[in-house]
Short mmCIF file of C-alpha atoms and ligand atoms in Angstrom, two decimals:
data_model
loop_
_atom_site.label_atom_id
_atom_site.label_comp_id
_atom_site.label_asym_id
_atom_site.label_seq_id
_atom_site.Cartn_x
_atom_site.Cartn_y
_atom_site.Cartn_z
CA MET A 16 0.00 0.00 0.00
CA SER A 17 1.25 3.49 -0.85
CA GLU A 18 2.29 5.62 2.10
CA PHE A 19 0.15 8.39 0.60
CA CYS A 20 -3.61 8.40 0.25
CA VAL A 21 -3.39 11.04 -2.47
CA GLU A 22 -0.58 12.26 -4.69
CA PHE A 23 -0.66 15.15 -7.12
CA ARG A 24 2.20 14.78 -9.58
CA GLN A 25 3.00 17.81 -11.72
CA VAL A 26 -0.68 18.73 -11.84
CA SER A 27 -1.80 21.80 -13.77
CA GLN A 28 -5.33 23.10 -13.72
CA PHE A 29 -6.68 26.04 -15.67
CA PHE A 30 -10.17 27.48 -15.79
CA GLY A 31 -10.18 29.31 -19.10
CA ARG A 32 -7.09 31.50 -18.90
CA GLN A 33 -6.89 31.38 -15.11
CA CYS A 34 -4.17 29.09 -13.84
CA VAL A 35 -5.20 27.62 -10.49
CA PHE A 36 -2.30 25.18 -10.17
CA LYS A 37 0.85 24.85 -12.25
CA GLN A 38 2.90 21.66 -11.99
CA LEU A 39 1.75 21.04 -8.44
CA ASP A 40 3.42 18.25 -6.49
CA LEU A 41 1.67 17.36 -3.25
CA GLN A 42 1.38 14.19 -1.22
CA LEU A 43 -1.11 13.57 1.55
CA PRO A 44 -0.46 10.93 4.22
CA GLN A 45 -2.38 7.69 4.63
CA GLN A 46 -4.66 7.03 7.60
CA GLN A 47 -4.47 10.59 8.84
CA VAL A 48 -6.75 13.59 8.82
CA THR A 49 -5.25 16.20 6.48
CA ALA A 50 -6.72 19.71 6.53
CA LEU A 51 -6.33 21.98 3.51
CA VAL A 52 -6.44 25.59 4.64
CA GLY A 53 -5.93 28.86 2.80
CA PRO A 54 -7.67 32.00 1.65
CA SER A 55 -10.86 31.92 -0.37
CA GLY A 56 -10.22 31.07 -4.01
CA CYS A 57 -6.77 29.50 -3.47
CA GLY A 58 -7.96 26.17 -4.89
CA LYS A 59 -8.87 23.96 -1.90
CA SER A 60 -12.14 22.69 -3.37
CA THR A 61 -10.51 22.28 -6.77
CA LEU A 62 -7.98 19.91 -5.18
CA LEU A 63 -10.76 17.90 -3.56
CA GLN A 64 -12.68 17.71 -6.83
CA MET A 65 -9.57 16.55 -8.64
CA ILE A 66 -9.22 13.74 -6.10
CA ASN A 67 -12.65 12.34 -6.89
CA GLY A 68 -12.46 13.03 -10.60
CA LEU A 69 -15.08 15.77 -10.75
CA ILE A 70 -12.35 17.96 -12.22
CA TRP A 71 -9.79 16.39 -14.53
CA PRO A 72 -6.51 18.33 -14.62
CA GLN A 73 -5.14 19.48 -17.96
CA ALA A 74 -1.72 18.04 -17.10
CA GLY A 75 -0.15 15.73 -14.57
CA GLU A 76 -1.42 12.79 -12.62
CA VAL A 77 -3.59 12.35 -9.55
CA ARG A 78 -3.02 9.09 -7.67
CA VAL A 79 -5.54 7.91 -5.13
CA LEU A 80 -4.65 5.10 -2.73
CA GLY A 81 -1.57 4.41 -4.82
CA VAL A 82 -3.38 4.13 -8.16
CA PRO A 83 -3.61 6.81 -10.88
CA LEU A 84 -7.16 8.03 -11.47
CA ASP A 85 -8.43 6.42 -14.61
CA TRP A 86 -11.53 7.51 -16.57
CA GLN A 87 -12.34 3.90 -17.40
CA ARG A 88 -12.36 2.90 -13.73
CA LEU A 89 -13.62 6.11 -12.18
CA SER A 90 -16.91 4.79 -10.82
CA GLU A 91 -15.06 1.86 -9.21
CA GLN A 92 -12.39 4.20 -7.79
CA ARG A 93 -15.07 6.56 -6.46
CA ARG A 94 -16.48 3.74 -4.33
CA THR A 95 -13.29 3.94 -2.29
CA MET A 96 -14.01 7.60 -1.48
CA GLY A 97 -16.76 9.10 0.60
CA TYR A 98 -17.54 12.72 -0.30
CA ALA A 99 -19.47 15.18 1.82
CA VAL A 100 -19.86 18.75 0.66
CA GLN A 101 -21.65 21.57 2.41
CA HIS A 102 -23.70 22.59 -0.60
CA ILE A 103 -24.33 19.26 -2.28
CA GLY A 104 -27.75 18.51 -0.98
CA LEU A 105 -29.56 15.31 -0.37
CA PHE A 106 -31.92 13.99 -3.02
CA PRO A 107 -35.14 15.85 -2.12
CA HIS A 108 -37.56 13.16 -3.31
CA TRP A 109 -35.92 10.39 -1.24
CA THR A 110 -36.30 9.77 2.47
CA VAL A 111 -33.32 10.33 4.74
CA ARG A 112 -32.96 6.54 5.00
CA HIS A 113 -32.79 6.14 1.23
CA ASN A 114 -30.36 9.04 0.92
CA ILE A 115 -28.01 7.45 3.45
CA CYS A 116 -28.29 3.88 2.14
CA VAL A 117 -28.32 4.54 -1.60
CA MET A 118 -24.78 3.32 -2.30
CA ALA A 119 -25.26 0.21 -0.17
CA ILE A 120 -28.49 -0.57 -2.05
CA LEU A 121 -26.58 -0.24 -5.35
CA GLU A 122 -23.86 -2.49 -3.95
CA GLY A 123 -26.47 -5.13 -3.09
CA TRP A 124 -26.07 -5.04 0.70
CA SER A 125 -28.64 -7.11 2.59
CA SER A 126 -31.21 -5.16 4.62
CA GLU A 127 -29.69 -6.56 7.85
CA ARG A 128 -26.26 -5.28 6.91
CA GLN A 129 -27.70 -1.88 5.99
CA ALA A 130 -29.62 -1.70 9.26
CA ALA A 131 -26.53 -2.53 11.33
CA ARG A 132 -24.41 0.12 9.59
CA LEU A 133 -27.22 2.65 9.85
CA ASP A 134 -27.59 2.06 13.60
CA LYS A 135 -23.89 2.57 14.16
CA LEU A 136 -23.68 5.78 12.12
CA LEU A 137 -26.87 7.29 13.56
CA ASP A 138 -25.47 6.64 17.01
CA PHE A 139 -22.14 8.23 16.11
CA MET A 140 -23.79 11.27 14.60
CA GLN A 141 -26.43 11.47 17.32
CA LEU A 142 -29.27 11.39 14.83
CA ASP A 143 -32.66 10.17 15.94
CA ALA A 144 -33.91 7.14 13.98
CA ALA A 145 -37.27 8.94 13.71
CA LEU A 146 -35.64 11.20 11.09
CA LEU A 147 -35.11 8.29 8.72
CA GLU A 148 -38.58 8.35 7.24
CA ARG A 149 -38.59 12.12 6.76
CA TYR A 150 -37.64 13.96 3.59
CA PRO A 151 -34.68 16.37 3.47
CA HIS A 152 -36.92 19.48 3.63
CA GLN A 153 -38.30 18.14 6.93
CA ILE A 154 -34.96 18.18 8.79
CA SER A 155 -32.71 21.05 9.93
CA GLY A 156 -29.56 22.20 8.13
CA GLY A 157 -27.35 20.73 10.85
CA GLN A 158 -29.20 17.42 10.72
CA ALA A 159 -28.89 17.40 6.92
CA GLN A 160 -25.16 17.92 7.23
CA ARG A 161 -24.85 14.98 9.62
CA VAL A 162 -26.99 12.87 7.27
CA GLY A 163 -24.55 13.80 4.48
CA LEU A 164 -21.67 12.59 6.66
CA CYS A 165 -23.47 9.30 7.35
CA ARG A 166 -23.99 8.85 3.62
CA ALA A 167 -20.32 9.58 2.88
CA MET A 168 -19.14 7.06 5.49
CA PHE A 169 -21.75 4.40 4.86
CA LEU A 170 -19.61 2.05 2.77
CA ASP A 171 -16.70 2.52 5.21
CA PRO A 172 -14.51 4.05 2.47
CA PRO A 173 -10.74 4.10 3.00
CA LEU A 174 -10.71 7.76 1.92
CA LEU A 175 -13.14 10.45 3.06
CA LEU A 176 -13.28 13.87 1.40
CA LEU A 177 -14.96 16.61 3.41
CA ASP A 178 -15.57 20.05 1.92
CA GLU A 179 -16.77 22.41 4.67
CA ALA A 180 -18.77 19.44 5.89
CA PHE A 181 -19.10 20.71 9.47
CA SER A 182 -19.93 24.31 8.68
CA ALA A 183 -23.74 24.38 8.80
CA VAL A 184 -24.04 23.45 12.44
CA ASP A 185 -24.25 25.86 15.37
CA PRO A 186 -21.11 26.21 17.53
CA ILE A 187 -22.37 23.90 20.29
CA THR A 188 -23.47 21.18 17.87
CA LYS A 189 -20.17 21.63 16.03
CA VAL A 190 -18.19 20.75 19.16
CA ASP A 191 -20.30 17.63 19.50
CA VAL A 192 -20.06 16.64 15.82
CA HIS A 193 -16.28 17.13 16.00
CA ALA A 194 -16.10 14.80 19.00
CA ARG A 195 -18.20 12.24 17.18
CA PHE A 196 -16.07 12.52 14.07
CA GLN A 197 -12.96 11.93 16.21
CA ALA A 198 -14.60 8.92 17.87
CA ILE A 199 -15.52 7.32 14.55
CA GLN A 200 -12.03 8.08 13.25
CA ALA A 201 -10.57 6.28 16.29
CA GLU A 202 -12.81 3.28 15.71
CA GLU A 203 -12.61 3.17 11.90
CA PRO A 204 -9.31 4.88 11.05
CA ARG A 205 -9.26 6.16 7.50
CA SER A 206 -7.56 8.78 5.39
CA VAL A 207 -9.49 12.03 5.48
CA VAL A 208 -8.95 15.18 3.43
CA LEU A 209 -10.78 18.08 5.02
CA VAL A 210 -11.28 21.50 3.45
CA THR A 211 -12.18 24.12 5.98
CA HIS A 212 -12.22 27.88 6.53
CA ASP A 213 -12.23 27.30 10.24
CA MET A 214 -8.65 27.31 11.49
CA GLN A 215 -9.74 26.17 14.96
CA GLU A 216 -11.40 23.18 13.34
CA ALA A 217 -8.30 22.42 11.27
CA LEU A 218 -6.00 22.59 14.29
CA LYS A 219 -8.32 20.46 16.35
CA LEU A 220 -9.10 17.69 13.87
CA ALA A 221 -6.05 17.48 11.63
CA ASP A 222 -2.97 15.32 12.05
CA TRP A 223 -1.46 17.03 9.02
CA LEU A 224 -2.00 20.58 7.81
CA VAL A 225 -1.44 21.93 4.30
CA ALA A 226 -1.41 25.72 4.09
CA LEU A 227 -2.14 27.00 0.60
CA ALA A 228 -1.91 30.33 -1.19
CA PRO A 229 -3.33 30.77 -4.69
CA GLY A 230 -1.54 28.17 -6.79
CA ALA A 231 1.03 27.25 -4.16
CA VAL A 232 1.63 25.14 -1.09
CA LEU A 233 3.14 27.49 1.49
CA GLN A 234 3.82 24.94 4.20
CA GLN A 235 2.81 21.51 5.41
CA GLY A 236 3.38 19.69 8.65
CA THR A 237 1.69 18.72 11.87
CA PRO A 238 -0.43 21.45 13.45
CA ALA A 239 2.14 21.67 16.27
CA GLN A 240 5.03 22.14 13.81
CA ILE A 241 3.20 24.80 11.84
CA GLN A 242 2.07 26.67 14.93
CA ALA A 243 5.58 26.57 16.38
CA GLN A 244 7.25 27.75 13.16
CA PRO A 245 5.07 29.29 10.48
CA ALA A 246 7.27 29.27 7.38
CA HIS A 247 5.65 32.26 5.71
CA PRO A 248 3.92 35.49 6.82
CA GLN A 249 0.74 34.29 5.08
CA VAL A 250 0.78 31.14 7.19
CA ALA A 251 1.16 33.24 10.33
CA ARG A 252 -1.83 35.32 9.17
CA LEU A 253 -3.89 32.17 8.65
CA LEU A 254 -3.07 31.06 12.18
CA GLU A 255 -4.00 34.47 13.56
CA ALA A 256 -7.42 34.29 11.89
CA ARG A 257 -8.78 32.11 14.68
N1 LIG B 5 -15.82 25.53 -12.54
C1 LIG B 5 -15.06 26.62 -12.48
N2 LIG B 5 -14.99 27.46 -13.53
C2 LIG B 5 -14.21 28.56 -13.51
N3 LIG B 5 -13.45 28.92 -12.45
C3 LIG B 5 -13.49 28.12 -11.38
C4 LIG B 5 -14.29 26.94 -11.33
N4 LIG B 5 -14.13 26.35 -10.12
C5 LIG B 5 -13.26 27.13 -9.44
N5 LIG B 5 -12.89 28.19 -10.19
C6 LIG B 5 -11.92 29.23 -9.79
O1 LIG B 5 -10.75 28.57 -9.34
C7 LIG B 5 -10.21 29.21 -8.20
C8 LIG B 5 -10.14 28.21 -7.05
O2 LIG B 5 -11.47 27.90 -6.64
P1 LIG B 5 -11.76 26.93 -5.42
O3 LIG B 5 -13.24 26.83 -5.29
O4 LIG B 5 -10.99 25.70 -5.57
O5 LIG B 5 -11.16 27.77 -4.22
P2 LIG B 5 -11.31 27.54 -2.64
O6 LIG B 5 -9.96 27.73 -2.06
O7 LIG B 5 -12.01 26.25 -2.38
O8 LIG B 5 -12.26 28.77 -2.27
P3 LIG B 5 -13.33 28.94 -1.09
O9 LIG B 5 -12.55 28.83 0.17
O10 LIG B 5 -13.87 30.31 -1.32
O11 LIG B 5 -14.36 27.86 -1.26
C9 LIG B 5 -11.12 30.40 -7.91
O12 LIG B 5 -10.52 31.55 -8.49
C10 LIG B 5 -12.41 30.04 -8.61
O13 LIG B 5 -13.10 31.20 -9.02
#
């Protein structure tokens, strides 16, 4: 197994004439929570979307779990990645249960296996089973976000991609959801790539921090290393923005 969950090798990404990344090399560690932090527009979500093949770079290679992303095998490779995004909603015409279990249904899981996984995740995310038969418009934003996390983790993927996935909850619920995320990470360790604007959240949850500026990696290391020795004034500014 590769020591990296994700590798960007000489990756270039343009939107029209705008260059977001030029010949980027970046490696993210296995079995750790990596937080990508940086100012708005620096390319954090673009990196996440390149990992799951939503954006295909114009040059270079993206390797996931040691294997280059491959158009022909993308749907198979995506099954190894859970993806939870703040603004990607749940399917409105499906119940919460169906939204959470959809991938398991497609994979042919038995109803007993689905029920056992559902119980575990609802417990971890402190979601009441009574919500399962509701539709997404009948639950709160914070509940919907936790439902999205359950969906992303349902198949127990080795890689979890989280784009601002904790941002729609109030500060008290956030503390609780963080604790629950840490508990599930302790029980089912997996590689996680977390995009967040919340530096407190990054420092609390991440084992590895990648500080970005537009088109560039400014510094990476453990939160303790980066806090002790910010390598760039922009990194120091990011740390101050807590
Ligand atoms: N589909 C797209 N078409 C054109 N430009 C895009 C597209 N997606 C992103 N961009 C541009 O690429 C740059 C990086 O965007 P990205 O969303 O990755 O940044 P970000 O760091 O995640 O920002 P934020 O923190 O505000 O979410 C921005 O300048 C953005 O406007």
